[in-house]
PDB file of N, CA, C and O in Angstrom:
ATOM      1  N   MET A   1     240.233 120.251 189.279  1.00 56.00           N
ATOM      2  CA  MET A   1     241.270 119.293 188.676  1.00 56.00           C
ATOM      3  C   MET A   1     240.870 119.126 187.246  1.00 56.00           C
ATOM      4  O   MET A   1     239.718 118.841 187.010  1.00 56.00           O
ATOM      5  N   ALA A   2     241.665 119.035 186.429  1.00 57.00           N
ATOM      6  CA  ALA A   2     241.387 118.924 184.970  1.00 57.00           C
ATOM      7  C   ALA A   2     241.243 117.259 184.726  1.00 57.00           C
ATOM      8  O   ALA A   2     241.706 116.334 185.272  1.00 57.00           O
ATOM      9  N   PRO A   3     240.496 117.071 183.812  1.00 58.00           N
ATOM     10  CA  PRO A   3     240.141 115.691 183.435  1.00 58.00           C
ATOM     11  C   PRO A   3     241.306 115.033 182.968  1.00 58.00           C
ATOM     12  O   PRO A   3     242.260 115.568 182.246  1.00 58.00           O
ATOM     13  N   ASP A   4     241.525 113.741 183.321  1.00 57.00           N
ATOM     14  CA  ASP A   4     242.593 112.994 182.924  1.00 57.00           C
ATOM     15  C   ASP A   4     242.246 112.542 181.438  1.00 57.00           C
ATOM     16  O   ASP A   4     241.384 111.873 180.970  1.00 57.00           O
ATOM     17  N   PRO A   5     243.405 113.150 180.471  1.00 57.00           N
ATOM     18  CA  PRO A   5     243.040 112.773 178.880  1.00 57.00           C
ATOM     19  C   PRO A   5     243.044 111.468 178.688  1.00 57.00           C
ATOM     20  O   PRO A   5     242.299 110.762 177.814  1.00 57.00           O
ATOM     21  N   ALA A   6     243.694 110.456 179.646  1.00 58.00           N
ATOM     22  CA  ALA A   6     243.849 109.066 179.115  1.00 58.00           C
ATOM     23  C   ALA A   6     242.571 108.342 179.359  1.00 58.00           C
ATOM     24  O   ALA A   6     242.123 107.315 178.820  1.00 58.00           O
ATOM     25  N   GLU A   7     241.723 109.059 180.258  1.00 62.00           N
ATOM     26  CA  GLU A   7     240.352 108.497 180.626  1.00 62.00           C
ATOM     27  C   GLU A   7     239.316 108.851 179.639  1.00 62.00           C
ATOM     28  O   GLU A   7     238.091 108.396 179.557  1.00 62.00           O
ATOM     29  N   GLU A   8     239.466 110.028 178.848  1.00 68.00           N
ATOM     30  CA  GLU A   8     238.531 110.511 177.889  1.00 68.00           C
ATOM     31  C   GLU A   8     238.385 109.385 176.454  1.00 68.00           C
ATOM     32  O   GLU A   8     239.562 109.044 176.251  1.00 68.00           O
ATOM     33  N   PRO A   9     237.372 109.129 176.248  1.00 75.00           N
ATOM     34  CA  PRO A   9     237.315 108.533 174.837  1.00 75.00           C
ATOM     35  C   PRO A   9     237.782 109.266 173.674  1.00 75.00           C
ATOM     36  O   PRO A   9     237.680 110.497 173.815  1.00 75.00           O
ATOM     37  N   HIS A  10     238.426 108.537 173.060  1.00 82.00           N
ATOM     38  CA  HIS A  10     238.875 109.265 171.729  1.00 82.00           C
ATOM     39  C   HIS A  10     238.147 109.590 170.450  1.00 82.00           C
ATOM     40  O   HIS A  10     236.668 108.989 170.884  1.00 82.00           O
ATOM     41  N   ARG A  11     238.095 110.516 169.888  1.00 92.00           N
ATOM     42  CA  ARG A  11     236.990 110.937 168.903  1.00 92.00           C
ATOM     43  C   ARG A  11     237.476 110.809 167.581  1.00 92.00           C
ATOM     44  O   ARG A  11     236.752 110.989 166.569  1.00 92.00           O
ATOM     45  N   VAL A  12     238.306 109.775 167.474  1.00 94.00           N
ATOM     46  CA  VAL A  12     238.650 109.199 165.903  1.00 94.00           C
ATOM     47  C   VAL A  12     237.534 107.912 165.619  1.00 94.00           C
ATOM     48  O   VAL A  12     237.646 107.364 166.355  1.00 94.00           O
ATOM     49  N   VAL A  13     237.099 108.327 164.456  1.00 96.00           N
ATOM     50  CA  VAL A  13     236.247 107.374 163.815  1.00 96.00           C
ATOM     51  C   VAL A  13     236.775 106.760 162.591  1.00 96.00           C
ATOM     52  O   VAL A  13     237.271 107.293 161.851  1.00 96.00           O
ATOM     53  N   CYS A  14     236.942 105.239 162.666  1.00 97.00           N
ATOM     54  CA  CYS A  14     237.435 104.719 161.506  1.00 97.00           C
ATOM     55  C   CYS A  14     236.366 104.334 160.442  1.00 97.00           C
ATOM     56  O   CYS A  14     235.152 103.778 161.080  1.00 97.00           O
ATOM     57  N   HIS A  15     236.641 104.534 159.174  1.00 98.00           N
ATOM     58  CA  HIS A  15     235.631 104.150 158.123  1.00 98.00           C
ATOM     59  C   HIS A  15     236.051 102.905 157.484  1.00 98.00           C
ATOM     60  O   HIS A  15     235.604 102.940 156.314  1.00 98.00           O
ATOM     61  N   LEU A  16     236.550 101.995 157.917  1.00 98.00           N
ATOM     62  CA  LEU A  16     236.992 100.849 157.182  1.00 98.00           C
ATOM     63  C   LEU A  16     235.724  99.976 156.678  1.00 98.00           C
ATOM     64  O   LEU A  16     236.103  99.488 155.663  1.00 98.00           O
ATOM     65  N   ASP A  17     234.787  99.884 157.587  1.00 96.00           N
ATOM     66  CA  ASP A  17     233.605  99.252 156.893  1.00 96.00           C
ATOM     67  C   ASP A  17     233.418  99.655 155.468  1.00 96.00           C
ATOM     68  O   ASP A  17     232.862  99.021 154.644  1.00 96.00           O
ATOM     69  N   ALA A  18     233.184 101.280 155.372  1.00 97.00           N
ATOM     70  CA  ALA A  18     232.602 101.782 154.285  1.00 97.00           C
ATOM     71  C   ALA A  18     233.442 101.421 153.080  1.00 97.00           C
ATOM     72  O   ALA A  18     233.238 101.309 151.984  1.00 97.00           O
ATOM     73  N   LEU A  19     234.947 101.750 153.480  1.00 98.00           N
ATOM     74  CA  LEU A  19     235.953 101.506 152.312  1.00 98.00           C
ATOM     75  C   LEU A  19     235.786 100.095 151.841  1.00 98.00           C
ATOM     76  O   LEU A  19     235.940  99.832 150.455  1.00 98.00           O
ATOM     77  N   LEU A  20     235.702  99.154 152.594  1.00 98.00           N
ATOM     78  CA  LEU A  20     235.810  97.832 152.287  1.00 98.00           C
ATOM     79  C   LEU A  20     234.639  97.505 151.614  1.00 98.00           C
ATOM     80  O   LEU A  20     234.709  96.863 150.411  1.00 98.00           O
ATOM     81  N   ALA A  21     233.310  98.016 151.929  1.00 98.00           N
ATOM     82  CA  ALA A  21     232.140  97.745 151.183  1.00 98.00           C
ATOM     83  C   ALA A  21     232.102  98.487 149.660  1.00 98.00           C
ATOM     84  O   ALA A  21     232.030  97.651 148.737  1.00 98.00           O
ATOM     85  N   GLU A  22     232.774  99.520 149.571  1.00 97.00           N
ATOM     86  CA  GLU A  22     232.948 100.384 148.402  1.00 97.00           C
ATOM     87  C   GLU A  22     234.054  99.680 147.253  1.00 97.00           C
ATOM     88  O   GLU A  22     233.705  99.465 146.150  1.00 97.00           O
ATOM     89  N   ARG A  23     234.849  98.661 148.216  1.00 97.00           N
ATOM     90  CA  ARG A  23     235.796  97.972 147.200  1.00 97.00           C
ATOM     91  C   ARG A  23     235.572  96.543 147.060  1.00 97.00           C
ATOM     92  O   ARG A  23     236.070  95.821 146.686  1.00 97.00           O
ATOM     93  N   GLU A  24     234.133  96.342 147.677  1.00 98.00           N
ATOM     94  CA  GLU A  24     233.896  94.810 147.611  1.00 98.00           C
ATOM     95  C   GLU A  24     234.968  93.849 148.166  1.00 98.00           C
ATOM     96  O   GLU A  24     235.025  92.953 147.257  1.00 98.00           O
ATOM     97  N   MET A  25     235.542  94.210 149.233  1.00 98.00           N
ATOM     98  CA  MET A  25     236.526  93.463 150.057  1.00 98.00           C
ATOM     99  C   MET A  25     236.202  93.274 151.377  1.00 98.00           C
ATOM    100  O   MET A  25     235.408  93.876 151.953  1.00 98.00           O
ATOM    101  N   THR A  26     236.535  91.975 151.675  1.00 98.00           N
ATOM    102  CA  THR A  26     236.032  91.648 153.025  1.00 98.00           C
ATOM    103  C   THR A  26     237.228  91.726 153.744  1.00 98.00           C
ATOM    104  O   THR A  26     238.568  92.216 153.586  1.00 98.00           O
ATOM    105  N   LEU A  27     237.005  91.837 155.006  1.00 98.00           N
ATOM    106  CA  LEU A  27     238.150  92.147 156.348  1.00 98.00           C
ATOM    107  C   LEU A  27     239.334  90.955 156.170  1.00 98.00           C
ATOM    108  O   LEU A  27     240.351  91.262 156.303  1.00 98.00           O
ATOM    109  N   THR A  28     238.678  89.696 155.784  1.00 98.00           N
ATOM    110  CA  THR A  28     239.761  88.512 155.600  1.00 98.00           C
ATOM    111  C   THR A  28     240.769  88.790 154.237  1.00 98.00           C
ATOM    112  O   THR A  28     241.926  88.747 154.235  1.00 98.00           O
ATOM    113  N   ASP A  29     240.219  89.430 153.404  1.00 98.00           N
ATOM    114  CA  ASP A  29     240.853  89.776 152.272  1.00 98.00           C
ATOM    115  C   ASP A  29     241.876  90.974 152.469  1.00 98.00           C
ATOM    116  O   ASP A  29     243.024  90.787 152.056  1.00 98.00           O
ATOM    117  N   LEU A  30     241.507  91.959 153.145  1.00 98.00           N
ATOM    118  CA  LEU A  30     242.371  93.074 153.538  1.00 98.00           C
ATOM    119  C   LEU A  30     243.617  92.588 154.498  1.00 98.00           C
ATOM    120  O   LEU A  30     244.552  92.954 154.319  1.00 98.00           O
ATOM    121  N   ALA A  31     243.085  91.641 155.705  1.00 98.00           N
ATOM    122  CA  ALA A  31     244.215  91.017 156.226  1.00 98.00           C
ATOM    123  C   ALA A  31     245.196  90.387 155.658  1.00 98.00           C
ATOM    124  O   ALA A  31     246.429  90.424 155.986  1.00 98.00           O
ATOM    125  N   ALA A  32     244.828  89.493 154.719  1.00 98.00           N
ATOM    126  CA  ALA A  32     245.918  88.785 153.987  1.00 98.00           C
ATOM    127  C   ALA A  32     246.888  89.726 153.191  1.00 98.00           C
ATOM    128  O   ALA A  32     248.061  89.527 153.092  1.00 98.00           O
ATOM    129  N   ARG A  33     246.052  90.987 152.592  1.00 97.00           N
ATOM    130  CA  ARG A  33     247.020  92.115 151.753  1.00 97.00           C
ATOM    131  C   ARG A  33     247.964  92.734 152.496  1.00 97.00           C
ATOM    132  O   ARG A  33     248.807  93.004 152.139  1.00 97.00           O
ATOM    133  N   VAL A  34     247.584  92.967 153.876  1.00 97.00           N
ATOM    134  CA  VAL A  34     248.276  93.979 154.701  1.00 97.00           C
ATOM    135  C   VAL A  34     249.234  93.334 155.654  1.00 97.00           C
ATOM    136  O   VAL A  34     250.097  93.814 156.061  1.00 97.00           O
ATOM    137  N   GLY A  35     248.876  92.063 155.800  1.00 97.00           N
ATOM    138  CA  GLY A  35     249.603  91.035 156.804  1.00 97.00           C
ATOM    139  C   GLY A  35     249.352  91.733 158.497  1.00 97.00           C
ATOM    140  O   GLY A  35     250.123  91.342 159.168  1.00 97.00           O
ATOM    141  N   VAL A  36     248.009  91.703 158.691  1.00 96.00           N
ATOM    142  CA  VAL A  36     247.840  92.023 160.003  1.00 96.00           C
ATOM    143  C   VAL A  36     246.660  91.080 160.060  1.00 96.00           C
ATOM    144  O   VAL A  36     245.867  90.679 159.397  1.00 96.00           O
ATOM    145  N   THR A  37     246.375  90.702 161.368  1.00 97.00           N
ATOM    146  CA  THR A  37     245.348  89.577 161.679  1.00 97.00           C
ATOM    147  C   THR A  37     244.027  90.134 161.622  1.00 97.00           C
ATOM    148  O   THR A  37     243.714  91.413 161.874  1.00 97.00           O
ATOM    149  N   VAL A  38     243.072  89.328 161.320  1.00 98.00           N
ATOM    150  CA  VAL A  38     241.468  89.696 161.024  1.00 98.00           C
ATOM    151  C   VAL A  38     241.236  90.397 162.355  1.00 98.00           C
ATOM    152  O   VAL A  38     240.419  91.416 162.421  1.00 98.00           O
ATOM    153  N   VAL A  39     241.568  89.933 163.684  1.00 98.00           N
ATOM    154  CA  VAL A  39     241.092  90.470 164.818  1.00 98.00           C
ATOM    155  C   VAL A  39     241.697  91.816 165.185  1.00 98.00           C
ATOM    156  O   VAL A  39     240.914  92.681 165.721  1.00 98.00           O
ATOM    157  N   ASN A  40     242.733  91.960 164.710  1.00 97.00           N
ATOM    158  CA  ASN A  40     243.188  93.300 164.809  1.00 97.00           C
ATOM    159  C   ASN A  40     242.563  94.499 164.073  1.00 97.00           C
ATOM    160  O   ASN A  40     242.404  95.408 164.288  1.00 97.00           O
ATOM    161  N   LEU A  41     242.169  93.880 162.735  1.00 97.00           N
ATOM    162  CA  LEU A  41     241.442  95.028 161.870  1.00 97.00           C
ATOM    163  C   LEU A  41     239.943  94.909 162.292  1.00 97.00           C
ATOM    164  O   LEU A  41     239.507  96.077 162.193  1.00 97.00           O
ATOM    165  N   SER A  42     239.778  94.023 162.868  1.00 97.00           N
ATOM    166  CA  SER A  42     238.122  94.085 163.527  1.00 97.00           C
ATOM    167  C   SER A  42     238.143  95.143 164.587  1.00 97.00           C
ATOM    168  O   SER A  42     237.182  96.044 164.798  1.00 97.00           O
ATOM    169  N   ILE A  43     239.271  95.219 165.495  1.00 97.00           N
ATOM    170  CA  ILE A  43     239.253  96.203 166.646  1.00 97.00           C
ATOM    171  C   ILE A  43     239.323  97.390 166.051  1.00 97.00           C
ATOM    172  O   ILE A  43     238.767  98.284 166.362  1.00 97.00           O
ATOM    173  N   LEU A  44     240.177  97.583 164.820  1.00 97.00           N
ATOM    174  CA  LEU A  44     240.189  99.145 164.226  1.00 97.00           C
ATOM    175  C   LEU A  44     238.856  99.591 163.520  1.00 97.00           C
ATOM    176  O   LEU A  44     238.164 100.392 163.938  1.00 97.00           O
ATOM    177  N   LYS A  45     238.187  98.465 162.888  1.00 96.00           N
ATOM    178  CA  LYS A  45     236.883  98.485 162.337  1.00 96.00           C
ATOM    179  C   LYS A  45     235.791  99.100 163.175  1.00 96.00           C
ATOM    180  O   LYS A  45     235.090  99.905 162.915  1.00 96.00           O
ATOM    181  N   ASN A  46     235.892  98.448 164.305  1.00 96.00           N
ATOM    182  CA  ASN A  46     234.785  98.719 165.348  1.00 96.00           C
ATOM    183  C   ASN A  46     234.989  99.852 166.430  1.00 96.00           C
ATOM    184  O   ASN A  46     234.556 100.027 167.402  1.00 96.00           O
ATOM    185  N   ASN A  47     236.247 100.582 165.896  1.00 94.00           N
ATOM    186  CA  ASN A  47     236.513 101.855 166.697  1.00 94.00           C
ATOM    187  C   ASN A  47     237.075 101.596 167.959  1.00 94.00           C
ATOM    188  O   ASN A  47     236.789 102.339 169.238  1.00 94.00           O
ATOM    189  N   ARG A  48     237.672 100.514 168.239  1.00 94.00           N
ATOM    190  CA  ARG A  48     238.206  99.893 169.735  1.00 94.00           C
ATOM    191  C   ARG A  48     239.676 100.371 169.641  1.00 94.00           C
ATOM    192  O   ARG A  48     239.925 100.013 170.835  1.00 94.00           O
ATOM    193  N   ALA A  49     240.430 100.425 168.580  1.00 94.00           N
ATOM    194  CA  ALA A  49     241.867 100.739 168.673  1.00 94.00           C
ATOM    195  C   ALA A  49     242.011 101.955 169.294  1.00 94.00           C
ATOM    196  O   ALA A  49     241.266 102.845 169.246  1.00 94.00           O
ATOM    197  N   ARG A  50     243.195 101.798 170.098  1.00 92.00           N
ATOM    198  CA  ARG A  50     243.586 102.902 170.714  1.00 92.00           C
ATOM    199  C   ARG A  50     244.930 103.550 169.913  1.00 92.00           C
ATOM    200  O   ARG A  50     245.338 104.809 170.326  1.00 92.00           O
ATOM    201  N   ALA A  51     245.488 102.798 169.057  1.00 94.00           N
ATOM    202  CA  ALA A  51     246.613 103.319 168.107  1.00 94.00           C
ATOM    203  C   ALA A  51     246.752 102.528 167.027  1.00 94.00           C
ATOM    204  O   ALA A  51     246.187 101.438 166.916  1.00 94.00           O
ATOM    205  N   ILE A  52     247.462 103.056 166.106  1.00 96.00           N
ATOM    206  CA  ILE A  52     247.779 102.225 164.729  1.00 96.00           C
ATOM    207  C   ILE A  52     249.376 102.660 164.229  1.00 96.00           C
ATOM    208  O   ILE A  52     249.650 103.765 164.538  1.00 96.00           O
ATOM    209  N   ARG A  53     249.973 101.540 164.133  1.00 97.00           N
ATOM    210  CA  ARG A  53     251.458 102.114 163.453  1.00 97.00           C
ATOM    211  C   ARG A  53     251.361 102.677 162.109  1.00 97.00           C
ATOM    212  O   ARG A  53     250.457 102.279 161.450  1.00 97.00           O
ATOM    213  N   PHE A  54     252.104 103.742 161.789  1.00 97.00           N
ATOM    214  CA  PHE A  54     252.107 104.311 160.459  1.00 97.00           C
ATOM    215  C   PHE A  54     252.358 103.195 159.394  1.00 97.00           C
ATOM    216  O   PHE A  54     251.977 103.137 158.298  1.00 97.00           O
ATOM    217  N   SER A  55     253.340 102.234 159.675  1.00 97.00           N
ATOM    218  CA  SER A  55     253.526 101.348 158.723  1.00 97.00           C
ATOM    219  C   SER A  55     252.248 100.364 158.346  1.00 97.00           C
ATOM    220  O   SER A  55     252.139 100.131 157.302  1.00 97.00           O
ATOM    221  N   THR A  56     251.500 100.235 159.497  1.00 97.00           N
ATOM    222  CA  THR A  56     250.247  99.287 159.184  1.00 97.00           C
ATOM    223  C   THR A  56     249.324 100.244 158.615  1.00 97.00           C
ATOM    224  O   THR A  56     248.554  99.828 157.369  1.00 97.00           O
ATOM    225  N   LEU A  57     249.079 101.454 158.862  1.00 98.00           N
ATOM    226  CA  LEU A  57     248.402 102.553 158.065  1.00 98.00           C
ATOM    227  C   LEU A  57     248.648 102.734 156.692  1.00 98.00           C
ATOM    228  O   LEU A  57     247.783 102.655 155.737  1.00 98.00           O
ATOM    229  N   THR A  58     249.855 102.683 156.469  1.00 98.00           N
ATOM    230  CA  THR A  58     250.473 102.648 155.083  1.00 98.00           C
ATOM    231  C   THR A  58     250.102 101.530 154.096  1.00 98.00           C
ATOM    232  O   THR A  58     249.643 101.719 153.274  1.00 98.00           O
ATOM    233  N   ARG A  59     250.217 100.445 154.917  1.00 98.00           N
ATOM    234  CA  ARG A  59     249.755  99.128 154.073  1.00 98.00           C
ATOM    235  C   ARG A  59     248.190  99.380 153.754  1.00 98.00           C
ATOM    236  O   ARG A  59     247.873  98.692 152.805  1.00 98.00           O
ATOM    237  N   ILE A  60     247.448  99.568 154.834  1.00 98.00           N
ATOM    238  CA  ILE A  60     246.041  99.371 154.793  1.00 98.00           C
ATOM    239  C   ILE A  60     245.826 100.635 153.461  1.00 98.00           C
ATOM    240  O   ILE A  60     244.723 100.202 152.594  1.00 98.00           O
ATOM    241  N   CYS A  61     246.267 101.661 153.435  1.00 98.00           N
ATOM    242  CA  CYS A  61     246.022 102.765 152.431  1.00 98.00           C
ATOM    243  C   CYS A  61     246.454 102.416 151.109  1.00 98.00           C
ATOM    244  O   CYS A  61     245.758 102.568 150.270  1.00 98.00           O
ATOM    245  N   GLU A  62     247.618 101.649 150.990  1.00 98.00           N
ATOM    246  CA  GLU A  62     247.645 101.065 149.901  1.00 98.00           C
ATOM    247  C   GLU A  62     246.798 100.219 149.358  1.00 98.00           C
ATOM    248  O   GLU A  62     246.405  99.913 148.162  1.00 98.00           O
ATOM    249  N   ALA A  63     246.440  99.154 149.998  1.00 98.00           N
ATOM    250  CA  ALA A  63     245.698  97.899 149.474  1.00 98.00           C
ATOM    251  C   ALA A  63     244.197  98.293 149.234  1.00 98.00           C
ATOM    252  O   ALA A  63     243.618  97.927 148.599  1.00 98.00           O
ATOM    253  N   LEU A  64     243.650  99.603 150.162  1.00 98.00           N
ATOM    254  CA  LEU A  64     242.223 100.048 149.681  1.00 98.00           C
ATOM    255  C   LEU A  64     242.407 101.487 148.672  1.00 98.00           C
ATOM    256  O   LEU A  64     241.607 101.802 148.370  1.00 98.00           O
ATOM    257  N   ASP A  65     243.879 101.634 148.301  1.00 98.00           N
ATOM    258  CA  ASP A  65     243.868 102.812 147.408  1.00 98.00           C
ATOM    259  C   ASP A  65     243.159 104.008 148.125  1.00 98.00           C
ATOM    260  O   ASP A  65     242.282 104.646 147.291  1.00 98.00           O
ATOM    261  N   CYS A  66     243.698 104.441 149.070  1.00 98.00           N
ATOM    262  CA  CYS A  66     242.931 105.431 149.647  1.00 98.00           C
ATOM    263  C   CYS A  66     244.014 106.344 150.483  1.00 98.00           C
ATOM    264  O   CYS A  66     245.082 105.938 150.566  1.00 98.00           O
ATOM    265  N   ARG A  67     243.522 107.229 151.332  1.00 98.00           N
ATOM    266  CA  ARG A  67     244.387 108.239 151.994  1.00 98.00           C
ATOM    267  C   ARG A  67     244.129 108.180 153.514  1.00 98.00           C
ATOM    268  O   ARG A  67     242.509 107.567 153.773  1.00 98.00           O
ATOM    269  N   PRO A  68     244.847 108.607 154.468  1.00 98.00           N
ATOM    270  CA  PRO A  68     244.609 108.423 155.874  1.00 98.00           C
ATOM    271  C   PRO A  68     243.273 109.268 156.287  1.00 98.00           C
ATOM    272  O   PRO A  68     242.474 108.481 157.073  1.00 98.00           O
ATOM    273  N   GLY A  69     242.999 110.226 155.537  1.00 97.00           N
ATOM    274  CA  GLY A  69     241.824 111.039 155.941  1.00 97.00           C
ATOM    275  C   GLY A  69     240.527 110.342 155.203  1.00 97.00           C
ATOM    276  O   GLY A  69     239.309 110.921 155.882  1.00 97.00           O
ATOM    277  N   ASP A  70     240.698 109.476 154.510  1.00 98.00           N
ATOM    278  CA  ASP A  70     239.652 108.723 153.972  1.00 98.00           C
ATOM    279  C   ASP A  70     239.191 107.686 154.967  1.00 98.00           C
ATOM    280  O   ASP A  70     237.869 107.099 155.168  1.00 98.00           O
ATOM    281  N   LEU A  71     240.175 107.039 155.690  1.00 98.00           N
ATOM    282  CA  LEU A  71     240.036 106.093 156.587  1.00 98.00           C
ATOM    283  C   LEU A  71     239.712 106.350 157.842  1.00 98.00           C
ATOM    284  O   LEU A  71     239.011 105.893 158.762  1.00 98.00           O
ATOM    285  N   PHE A  72     240.143 107.707 158.377  1.00 97.00           N
ATOM    286  CA  PHE A  72     239.541 108.033 159.622  1.00 97.00           C
ATOM    287  C   PHE A  72     239.094 109.541 159.685  1.00 97.00           C
ATOM    288  O   PHE A  72     239.501 110.452 158.884  1.00 97.00           O
ATOM    289  N   THR A  73     238.246 109.868 160.569  1.00 97.00           N
ATOM    290  CA  THR A  73     238.019 111.414 160.658  1.00 97.00           C
ATOM    291  C   THR A  73     237.962 111.479 162.247  1.00 97.00           C
ATOM    292  O   THR A  73     237.843 110.740 162.999  1.00 97.00           O
ATOM    293  N   VAL A  74     237.917 112.810 162.546  1.00 95.00           N
ATOM    294  CA  VAL A  74     237.795 113.327 164.037  1.00 95.00           C
ATOM    295  C   VAL A  74     236.455 114.022 164.521  1.00 95.00           C
ATOM    296  O   VAL A  74     236.034 114.800 163.811  1.00 95.00           O
ATOM    297  N   THR A  75     235.806 113.528 165.304  1.00 92.00           N
ATOM    298  CA  THR A  75     234.532 114.055 165.713  1.00 92.00           C
ATOM    299  C   THR A  75     234.807 115.364 166.554  1.00 92.00           C
ATOM    300  O   THR A  75     235.919 115.309 167.110  1.00 92.00           O
ATOM    301  N   PRO A  76     233.800 116.423 166.408  1.00 90.00           N
ATOM    302  CA  PRO A  76     234.358 117.678 167.183  1.00 90.00           C
ATOM    303  C   PRO A  76     234.035 117.300 168.557  1.00 90.00           C
ATOM    304  O   PRO A  76     233.490 116.317 169.212  1.00 90.00           O
ATOM    305  N   ALA A  77     234.802 118.139 169.276  1.00 84.00           N
ATOM    306  CA  ALA A  77     235.132 118.087 170.663  1.00 84.00           C
ATOM    307  C   ALA A  77     233.738 118.279 171.341  1.00 84.00           C
ATOM    308  O   ALA A  77     233.031 119.449 170.900  1.00 84.00           O
ATOM    309  N   PRO A  78     233.206 117.572 172.504  1.00 82.00           N
ATOM    310  CA  PRO A  78     231.778 117.948 173.044  1.00 82.00           C
ATOM    311  C   PRO A  78     232.084 119.503 173.933  1.00 82.00           C
ATOM    312  O   PRO A  78     233.151 120.031 174.241  1.00 82.00           O
ATOM    313  N   ASP A  79     230.889 120.251 173.836  1.00 74.00           N
ATOM    314  CA  ASP A  79     230.971 121.317 174.637  1.00 74.00           C
ATOM    315  C   ASP A  79     231.274 121.149 176.097  1.00 74.00           C
ATOM    316  O   ASP A  79     230.558 120.195 176.697  1.00 74.00           O
ATOM    317  N   ARG A  80     232.086 122.055 176.759  1.00 60.00           N
ATOM    318  CA  ARG A  80     232.297 121.783 177.985  1.00 60.00           C
ATOM    319  C   ARG A  80     231.469 122.838 178.941  1.00 60.00           C
ATOM    320  O   ARG A  80     231.601 123.608 178.543  1.00 60.00           O
TER     321      ARG A  80
END
């Protein structure tokens, strides 16, 4: 039987911490600029998010002057 994709951990890695550090910006500053709660940004930053709205992604990228590919990478699939 094939593994259930919903049970597999996602391989998307968020680099919000590094981008904030490079810009000398806090999570609180970003939350205020983007209009998202610090809690939700913290979930994203700690790689616990399961999804993100394109509108939120767009606002984060505008606030950090970056592209989605700067914010996220995908780790290689494990060998099976």
